[in-house]
XYZ file of C-alpha atoms in Angstrom:
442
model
C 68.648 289.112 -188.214
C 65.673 288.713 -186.363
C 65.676 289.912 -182.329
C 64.137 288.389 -179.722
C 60.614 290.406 -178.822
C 60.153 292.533 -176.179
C 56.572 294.356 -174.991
C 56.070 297.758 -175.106
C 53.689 299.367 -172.174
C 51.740 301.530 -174.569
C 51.007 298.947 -177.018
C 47.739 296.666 -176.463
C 47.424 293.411 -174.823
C 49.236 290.652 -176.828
C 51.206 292.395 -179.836
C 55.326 291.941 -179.689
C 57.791 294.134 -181.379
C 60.525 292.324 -183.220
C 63.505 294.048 -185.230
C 64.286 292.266 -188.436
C 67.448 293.948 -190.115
C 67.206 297.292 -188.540
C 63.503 297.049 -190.149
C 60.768 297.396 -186.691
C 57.748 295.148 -187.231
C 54.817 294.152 -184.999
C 52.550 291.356 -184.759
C 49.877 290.307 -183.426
C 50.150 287.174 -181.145
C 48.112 284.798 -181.708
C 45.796 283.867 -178.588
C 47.046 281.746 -175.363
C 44.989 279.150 -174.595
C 44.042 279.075 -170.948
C 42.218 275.715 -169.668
C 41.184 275.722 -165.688
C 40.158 273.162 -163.898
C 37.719 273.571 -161.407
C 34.483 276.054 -160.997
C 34.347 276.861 -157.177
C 34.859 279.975 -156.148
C 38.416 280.051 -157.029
C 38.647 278.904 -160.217
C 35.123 281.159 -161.145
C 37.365 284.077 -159.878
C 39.910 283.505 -162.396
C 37.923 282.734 -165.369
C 37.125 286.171 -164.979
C 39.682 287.740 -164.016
C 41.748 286.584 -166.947
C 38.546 287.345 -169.535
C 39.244 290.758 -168.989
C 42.764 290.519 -170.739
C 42.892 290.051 -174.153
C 44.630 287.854 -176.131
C 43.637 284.792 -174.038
C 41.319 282.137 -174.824
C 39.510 280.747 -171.594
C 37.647 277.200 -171.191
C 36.865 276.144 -167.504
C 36.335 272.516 -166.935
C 34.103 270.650 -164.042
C 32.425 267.935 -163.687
C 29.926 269.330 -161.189
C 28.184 272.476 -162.044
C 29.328 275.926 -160.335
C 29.651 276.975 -156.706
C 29.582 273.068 -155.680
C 31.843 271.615 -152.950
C 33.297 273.953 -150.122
C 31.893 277.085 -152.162
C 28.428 276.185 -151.938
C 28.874 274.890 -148.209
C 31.212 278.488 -146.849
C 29.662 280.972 -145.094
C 31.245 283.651 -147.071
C 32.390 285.534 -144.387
C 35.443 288.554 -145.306
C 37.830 288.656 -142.361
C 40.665 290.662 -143.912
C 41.513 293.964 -141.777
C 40.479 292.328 -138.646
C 42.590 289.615 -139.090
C 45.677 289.626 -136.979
C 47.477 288.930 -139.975
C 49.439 292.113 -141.066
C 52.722 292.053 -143.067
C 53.930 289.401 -145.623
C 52.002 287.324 -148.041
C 49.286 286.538 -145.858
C 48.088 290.428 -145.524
C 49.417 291.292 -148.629
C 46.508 289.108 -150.131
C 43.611 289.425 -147.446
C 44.406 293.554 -148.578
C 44.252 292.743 -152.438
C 40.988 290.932 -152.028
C 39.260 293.539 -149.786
C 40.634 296.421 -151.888
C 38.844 294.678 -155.564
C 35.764 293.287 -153.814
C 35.102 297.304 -153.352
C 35.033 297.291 -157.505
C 33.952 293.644 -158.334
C 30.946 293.638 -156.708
C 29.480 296.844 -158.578
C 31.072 295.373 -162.010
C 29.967 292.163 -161.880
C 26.502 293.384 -161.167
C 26.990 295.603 -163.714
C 27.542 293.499 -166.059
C 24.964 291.022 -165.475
C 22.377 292.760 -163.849
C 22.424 290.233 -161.535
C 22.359 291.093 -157.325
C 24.985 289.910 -155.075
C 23.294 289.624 -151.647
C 25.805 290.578 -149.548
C 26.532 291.875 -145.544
C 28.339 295.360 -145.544
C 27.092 295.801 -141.616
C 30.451 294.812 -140.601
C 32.103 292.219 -138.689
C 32.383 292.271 -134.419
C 34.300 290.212 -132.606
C 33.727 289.075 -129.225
C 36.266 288.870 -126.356
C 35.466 286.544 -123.334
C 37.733 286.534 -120.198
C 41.187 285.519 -121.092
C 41.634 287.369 -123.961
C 44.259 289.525 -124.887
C 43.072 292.803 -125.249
C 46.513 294.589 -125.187
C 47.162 292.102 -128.678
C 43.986 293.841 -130.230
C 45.011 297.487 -129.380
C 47.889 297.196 -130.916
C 46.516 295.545 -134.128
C 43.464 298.814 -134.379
C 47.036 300.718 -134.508
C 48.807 298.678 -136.894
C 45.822 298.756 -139.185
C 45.461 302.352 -138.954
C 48.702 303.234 -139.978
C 47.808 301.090 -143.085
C 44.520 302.805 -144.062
C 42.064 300.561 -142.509
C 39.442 301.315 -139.480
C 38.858 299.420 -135.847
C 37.022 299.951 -133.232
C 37.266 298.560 -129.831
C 34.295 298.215 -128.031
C 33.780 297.377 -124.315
C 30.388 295.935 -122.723
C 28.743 299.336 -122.303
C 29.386 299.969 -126.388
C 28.128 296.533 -127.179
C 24.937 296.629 -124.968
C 22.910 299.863 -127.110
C 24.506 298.518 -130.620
C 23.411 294.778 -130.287
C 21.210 294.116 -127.661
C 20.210 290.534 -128.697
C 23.816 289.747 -126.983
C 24.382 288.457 -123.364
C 27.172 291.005 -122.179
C 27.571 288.957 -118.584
C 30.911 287.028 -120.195
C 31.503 289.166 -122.904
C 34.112 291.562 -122.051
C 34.816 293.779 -124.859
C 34.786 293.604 -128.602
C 36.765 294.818 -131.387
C 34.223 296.035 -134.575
C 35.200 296.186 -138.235
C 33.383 298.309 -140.373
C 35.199 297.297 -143.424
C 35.030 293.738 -143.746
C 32.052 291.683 -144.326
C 30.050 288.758 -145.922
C 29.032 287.706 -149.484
C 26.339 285.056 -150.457
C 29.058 282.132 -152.160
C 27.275 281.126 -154.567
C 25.584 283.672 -156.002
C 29.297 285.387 -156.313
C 30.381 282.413 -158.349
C 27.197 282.100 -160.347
C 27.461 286.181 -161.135
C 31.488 285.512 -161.899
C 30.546 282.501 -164.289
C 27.671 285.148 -166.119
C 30.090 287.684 -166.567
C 33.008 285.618 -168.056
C 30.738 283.595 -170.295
C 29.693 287.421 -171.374
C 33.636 288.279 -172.178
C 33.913 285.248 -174.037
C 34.611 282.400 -171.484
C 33.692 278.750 -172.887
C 32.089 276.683 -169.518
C 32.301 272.968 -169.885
C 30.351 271.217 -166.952
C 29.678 267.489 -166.298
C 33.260 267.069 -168.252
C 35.517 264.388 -166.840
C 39.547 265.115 -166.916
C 40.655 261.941 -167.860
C 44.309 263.014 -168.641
C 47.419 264.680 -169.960
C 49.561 265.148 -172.125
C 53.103 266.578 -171.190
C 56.536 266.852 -172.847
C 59.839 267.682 -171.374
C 61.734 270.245 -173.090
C 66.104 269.459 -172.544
C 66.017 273.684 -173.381
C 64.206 274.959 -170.545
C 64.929 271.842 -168.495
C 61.320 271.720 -167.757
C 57.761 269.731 -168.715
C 55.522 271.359 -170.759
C 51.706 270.599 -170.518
C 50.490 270.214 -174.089
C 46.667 268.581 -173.862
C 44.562 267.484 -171.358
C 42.195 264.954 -172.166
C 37.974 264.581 -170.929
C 35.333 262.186 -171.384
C 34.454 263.683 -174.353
C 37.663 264.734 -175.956
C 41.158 265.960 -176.042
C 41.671 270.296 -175.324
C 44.845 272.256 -176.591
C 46.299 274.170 -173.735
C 48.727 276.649 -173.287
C 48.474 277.587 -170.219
C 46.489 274.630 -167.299
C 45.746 276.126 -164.156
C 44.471 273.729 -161.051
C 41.767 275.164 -158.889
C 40.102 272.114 -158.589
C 39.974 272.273 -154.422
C 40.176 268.817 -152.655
C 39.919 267.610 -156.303
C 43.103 268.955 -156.894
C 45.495 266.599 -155.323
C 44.801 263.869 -157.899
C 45.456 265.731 -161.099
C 48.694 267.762 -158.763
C 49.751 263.605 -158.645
C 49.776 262.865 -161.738
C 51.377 265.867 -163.322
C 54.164 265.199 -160.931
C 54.311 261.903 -162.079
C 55.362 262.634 -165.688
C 58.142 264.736 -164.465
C 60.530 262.189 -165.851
C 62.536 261.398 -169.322
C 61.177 258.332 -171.446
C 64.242 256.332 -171.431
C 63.883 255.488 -175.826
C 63.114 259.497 -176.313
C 66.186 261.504 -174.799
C 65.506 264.988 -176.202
C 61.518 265.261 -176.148
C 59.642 263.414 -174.347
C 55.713 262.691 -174.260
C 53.640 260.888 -171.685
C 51.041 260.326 -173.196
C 47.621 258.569 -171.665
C 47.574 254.976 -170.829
C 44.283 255.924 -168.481
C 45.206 254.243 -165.451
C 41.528 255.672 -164.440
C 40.861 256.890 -161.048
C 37.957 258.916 -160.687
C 37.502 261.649 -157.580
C 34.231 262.461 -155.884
C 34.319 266.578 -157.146
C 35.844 266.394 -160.488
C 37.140 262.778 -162.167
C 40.717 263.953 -162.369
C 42.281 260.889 -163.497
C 45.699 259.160 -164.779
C 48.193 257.968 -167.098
C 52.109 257.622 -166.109
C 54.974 256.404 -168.582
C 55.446 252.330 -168.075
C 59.406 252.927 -169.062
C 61.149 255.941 -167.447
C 63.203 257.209 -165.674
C 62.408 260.037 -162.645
C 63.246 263.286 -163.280
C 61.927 264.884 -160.051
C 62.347 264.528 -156.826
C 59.917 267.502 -155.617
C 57.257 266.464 -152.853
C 54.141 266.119 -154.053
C 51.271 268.742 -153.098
C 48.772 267.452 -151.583
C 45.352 268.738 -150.223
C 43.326 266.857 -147.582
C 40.129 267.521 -146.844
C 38.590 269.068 -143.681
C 34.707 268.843 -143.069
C 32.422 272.383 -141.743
C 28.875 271.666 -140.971
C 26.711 274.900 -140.591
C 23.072 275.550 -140.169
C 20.193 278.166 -141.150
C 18.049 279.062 -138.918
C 15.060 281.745 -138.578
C 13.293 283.767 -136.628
C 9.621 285.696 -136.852
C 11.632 289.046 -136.377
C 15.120 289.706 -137.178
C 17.083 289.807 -133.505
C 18.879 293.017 -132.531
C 18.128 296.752 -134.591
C 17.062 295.751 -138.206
C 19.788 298.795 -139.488
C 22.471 296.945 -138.045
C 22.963 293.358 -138.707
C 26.857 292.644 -138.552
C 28.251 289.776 -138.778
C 28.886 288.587 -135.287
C 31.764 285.973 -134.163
C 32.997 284.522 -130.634
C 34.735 281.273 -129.768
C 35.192 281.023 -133.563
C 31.512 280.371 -134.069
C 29.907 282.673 -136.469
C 26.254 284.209 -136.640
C 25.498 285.569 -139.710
C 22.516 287.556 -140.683
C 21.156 286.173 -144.621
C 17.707 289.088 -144.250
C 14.178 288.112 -143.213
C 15.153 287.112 -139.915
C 17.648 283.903 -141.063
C 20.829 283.232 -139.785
C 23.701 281.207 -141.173
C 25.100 279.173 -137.525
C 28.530 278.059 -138.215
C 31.082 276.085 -138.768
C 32.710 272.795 -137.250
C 36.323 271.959 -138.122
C 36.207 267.967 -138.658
C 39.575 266.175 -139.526
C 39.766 263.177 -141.384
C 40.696 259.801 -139.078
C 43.618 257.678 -139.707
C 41.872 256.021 -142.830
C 41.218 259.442 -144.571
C 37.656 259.315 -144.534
C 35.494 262.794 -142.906
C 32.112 262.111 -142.027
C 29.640 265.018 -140.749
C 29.100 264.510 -136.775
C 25.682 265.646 -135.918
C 26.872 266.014 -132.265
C 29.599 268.917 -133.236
C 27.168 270.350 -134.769
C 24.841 271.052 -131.897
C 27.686 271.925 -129.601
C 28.316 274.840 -132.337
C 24.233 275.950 -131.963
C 24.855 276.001 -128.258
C 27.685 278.146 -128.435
C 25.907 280.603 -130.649
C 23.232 280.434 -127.743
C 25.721 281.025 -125.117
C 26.064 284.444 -126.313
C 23.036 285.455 -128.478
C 19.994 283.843 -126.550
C 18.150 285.596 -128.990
C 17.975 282.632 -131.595
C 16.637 279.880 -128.976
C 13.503 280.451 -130.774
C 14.575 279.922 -133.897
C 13.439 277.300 -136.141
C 16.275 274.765 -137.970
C 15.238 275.258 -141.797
C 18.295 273.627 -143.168
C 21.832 271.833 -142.187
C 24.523 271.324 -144.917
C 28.414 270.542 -144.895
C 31.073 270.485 -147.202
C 34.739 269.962 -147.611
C 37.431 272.533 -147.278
C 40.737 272.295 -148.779
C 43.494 272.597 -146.647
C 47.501 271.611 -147.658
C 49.472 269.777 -146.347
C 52.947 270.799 -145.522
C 52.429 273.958 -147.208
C 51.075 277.298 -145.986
C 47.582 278.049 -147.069
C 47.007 278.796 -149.791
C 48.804 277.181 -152.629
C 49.120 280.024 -155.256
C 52.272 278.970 -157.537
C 53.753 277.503 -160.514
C 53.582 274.169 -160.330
C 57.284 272.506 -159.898
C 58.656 271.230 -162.519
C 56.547 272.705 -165.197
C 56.844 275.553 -167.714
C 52.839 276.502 -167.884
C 51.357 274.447 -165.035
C 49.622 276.755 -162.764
C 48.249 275.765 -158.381
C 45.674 277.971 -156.782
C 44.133 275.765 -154.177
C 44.457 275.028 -150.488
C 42.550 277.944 -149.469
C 40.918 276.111 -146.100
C 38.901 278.372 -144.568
C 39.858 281.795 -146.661
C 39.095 280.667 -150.628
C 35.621 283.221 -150.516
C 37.645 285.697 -149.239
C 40.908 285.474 -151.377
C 39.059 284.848 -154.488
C 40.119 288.245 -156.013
C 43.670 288.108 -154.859
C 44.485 284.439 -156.095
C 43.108 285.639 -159.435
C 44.624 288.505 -159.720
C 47.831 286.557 -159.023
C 47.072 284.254 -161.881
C 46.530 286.997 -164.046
C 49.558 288.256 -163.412
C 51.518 285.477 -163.871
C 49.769 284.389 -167.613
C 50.194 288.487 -168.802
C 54.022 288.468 -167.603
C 54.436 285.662 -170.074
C 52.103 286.873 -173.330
C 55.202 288.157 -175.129
């Protein structure tokens, strides 16, 4: 008789021990094919992540090429440890993330030879009158006790450290040493390099056009089988969406097929009838069943999209001590120092109106240059060398992010919905992914 498999700690990646009349054998599972959707940040993240386990075969579809959407517009700014975020999910992954940048970086450029530009100065915060200082205290304790560093600063600190500042409203400031910034896109190019070197297959300008899914009465679940491009149909094993605001469509319409075809009551199969509806970032488009039944009730996920305008600008002379160029923050405006005397000015949060549509204000965007101003005259001089926006991804009715199974499916995998965090929790929501895919290998 022939026992169900079970893994064994010691043995490598992907082999399963099965007992066949008291007789031990082992083989060799064949490899789990791994198809995700989208090439941001997110979905770069976990092309690589999972190309470091073997066993798994990896294509990552877009229709764009990498870093595109809110990747290529995000600031890339790391605000983990001096977040006031400190027990539960939300920590948990803001500590993941900070805890494997401090090996990805060096491996990636490892790897690929390739160099990250990146800000390891440091991030200070600014307090203006008002503020809760007592709050912040408490949170250089709290972080402490975890194994991370603080430092509150008052005007006198501030003044000798960063004297391109105006310290007349500035009241204090609370200094991490251990967070930082990372150039996007470079990160997601370097990530792309190094999976493509471990044996990731990239597929840009390729349209999802569909999929192909099949409920099983056994697990009581849908089972995603194929999805379908412009230029052909893909095997899958495992589909994970990291699409960003291109996600909601293809979320839609796997939640449409969660029902039974009413001439088919054991297996089912949607397959496409390419109702086509193609997004702006990634052609994620349709098919439903014309004669079923539904099978789920779940609420859909959806991600709407919320619009940051930033702009570079640059100086003769870097402002401030050239040995210290942290990344500096207050009234939620960040000024972030890129080398050669540029600075990244940013961002503006722009909701959609009641018709859905986000368009770039130029007005918001000055008010967020005058803010800078308001505390670092320094840049008045500055010249404007470039403006740029994108679109952040931010659920709706769900805490961000969305890192999950999708509903209703057996091998349907969410990681999107990362708003204003997806540079930051890049390593996290992969390593989650990976997690998830290697619990289920044997």
């Amino acid at each position: 008789m022939l026992t169900l498999p079970h893994s064994n700690p010691k043995l490598p990646s992907g082999v399963c021990i099965y007992r066949l009349s008291g007789i031990t054998i082992s083989l060799r599972s064949l490899s789990m094919r791994v198809a995700v959707i989208g090439c941001g940040i997110i979905g770069a993240a976990i092309a690589y992540e999972l190309s470091l386990v073997t066993g798994l075969k990896i294509t990552v579809i877009d229709q764009q090429p990498p870093a595109q959407g809110a990747t290529g517009a995000a600031l890339g700014v790391l605000m983990g440890a001096i977040s006031k975020k400190v027990k539960g999910r939300a920590w948990q992954l803001r500590k993941t993330s900070l805890q494997r940048y401090q090996t990805l970086i060096p491996e990636l450029e490892a790897l690929t030879g390739h160099q990250i530009p990146s800000n390891r100065n440091g991030i200070l915060k600014l307090f203006f009158p008002g503020e809760d200082l007592a709050s912040w205290e408490k949170l250089v304790e709290t972080r402490y006790s975890q194994g991370w560093h603080l430092e509150i600063w008052d005007a006198a600190k501030i003044r000798p450290h960063c004297p391109q500042l105006s310290t007349d409203k500035i009241i204090g400031a609370i200094y991490s040493p251990q967070d930082g910034q990372i150039e996007p896109t470079a990160l997601t190019k370097t990530l792309v390099a190094a999976a493509a070197l471990n044996g990731v297959t990239f597929n840009f300008g390729y349209a999802v056009e569909g999929v192909l899914s099949r409920f099983s009465d056994n697990l009581n679940l849908h089972t995603c089988h194929h999805i379908y491009t412009d230029v052909g149909k893909l095997e899958v094993d495992w589909l994970v969406v990291a699409a960003g605001v291109g996600s909601s469509q293809l979320i839609t319409l796997l939640q449409a097929q969660l029902t039974k075809v009413i001439d088919e009551p054991s297996a089912t199969s949607a397959m496409p009838s390419y109702n086509q509806e193609q997004n702006n970032t990634g052609a994620l488009i349709g098919n439903k069943p014309t004669e079923a039944m539904q099978f789920s009730t779940t609420p859909p996920l959806m991600i709407k999209p919320v619009l940051g305008q930033a702009l570079q600008l640059r100086l003769e002379h870097p402002i401030g001590y050239g040995d210290f160029q942290p990344v500096i923050t207050g009234d939620d405006v960040l000024i972030v120092p890129v080398g050669k005397g540029e600075y990244w000015i940013g961002a503006t949060v722009e909701f959609p109106n009641n018709v859905g549509d986000v368009v770039a204000e130029p007005i918001l965007l000055e008010k967020v240059r005058q803010q800078a101003l308001s505390f670092c005259p320094a840049l008045a001089g500055a010249k404007v060398i470039r403006t740029w926006s994108g679109k952040r991804p931010r659920p709706q009715g769900h805490s961000a992010p969305i890192i999950t199974q999708l509903p209703g499916y057996s091998n349907v995998l969410v990681a999107t919905g990362h708003y204003r965090n997806g540079v930051l929790l890049a390593p996290a929501t992969a390593q989650a992914i990976r997690e998830i895919i290697t619990a289920a290998k044997c």
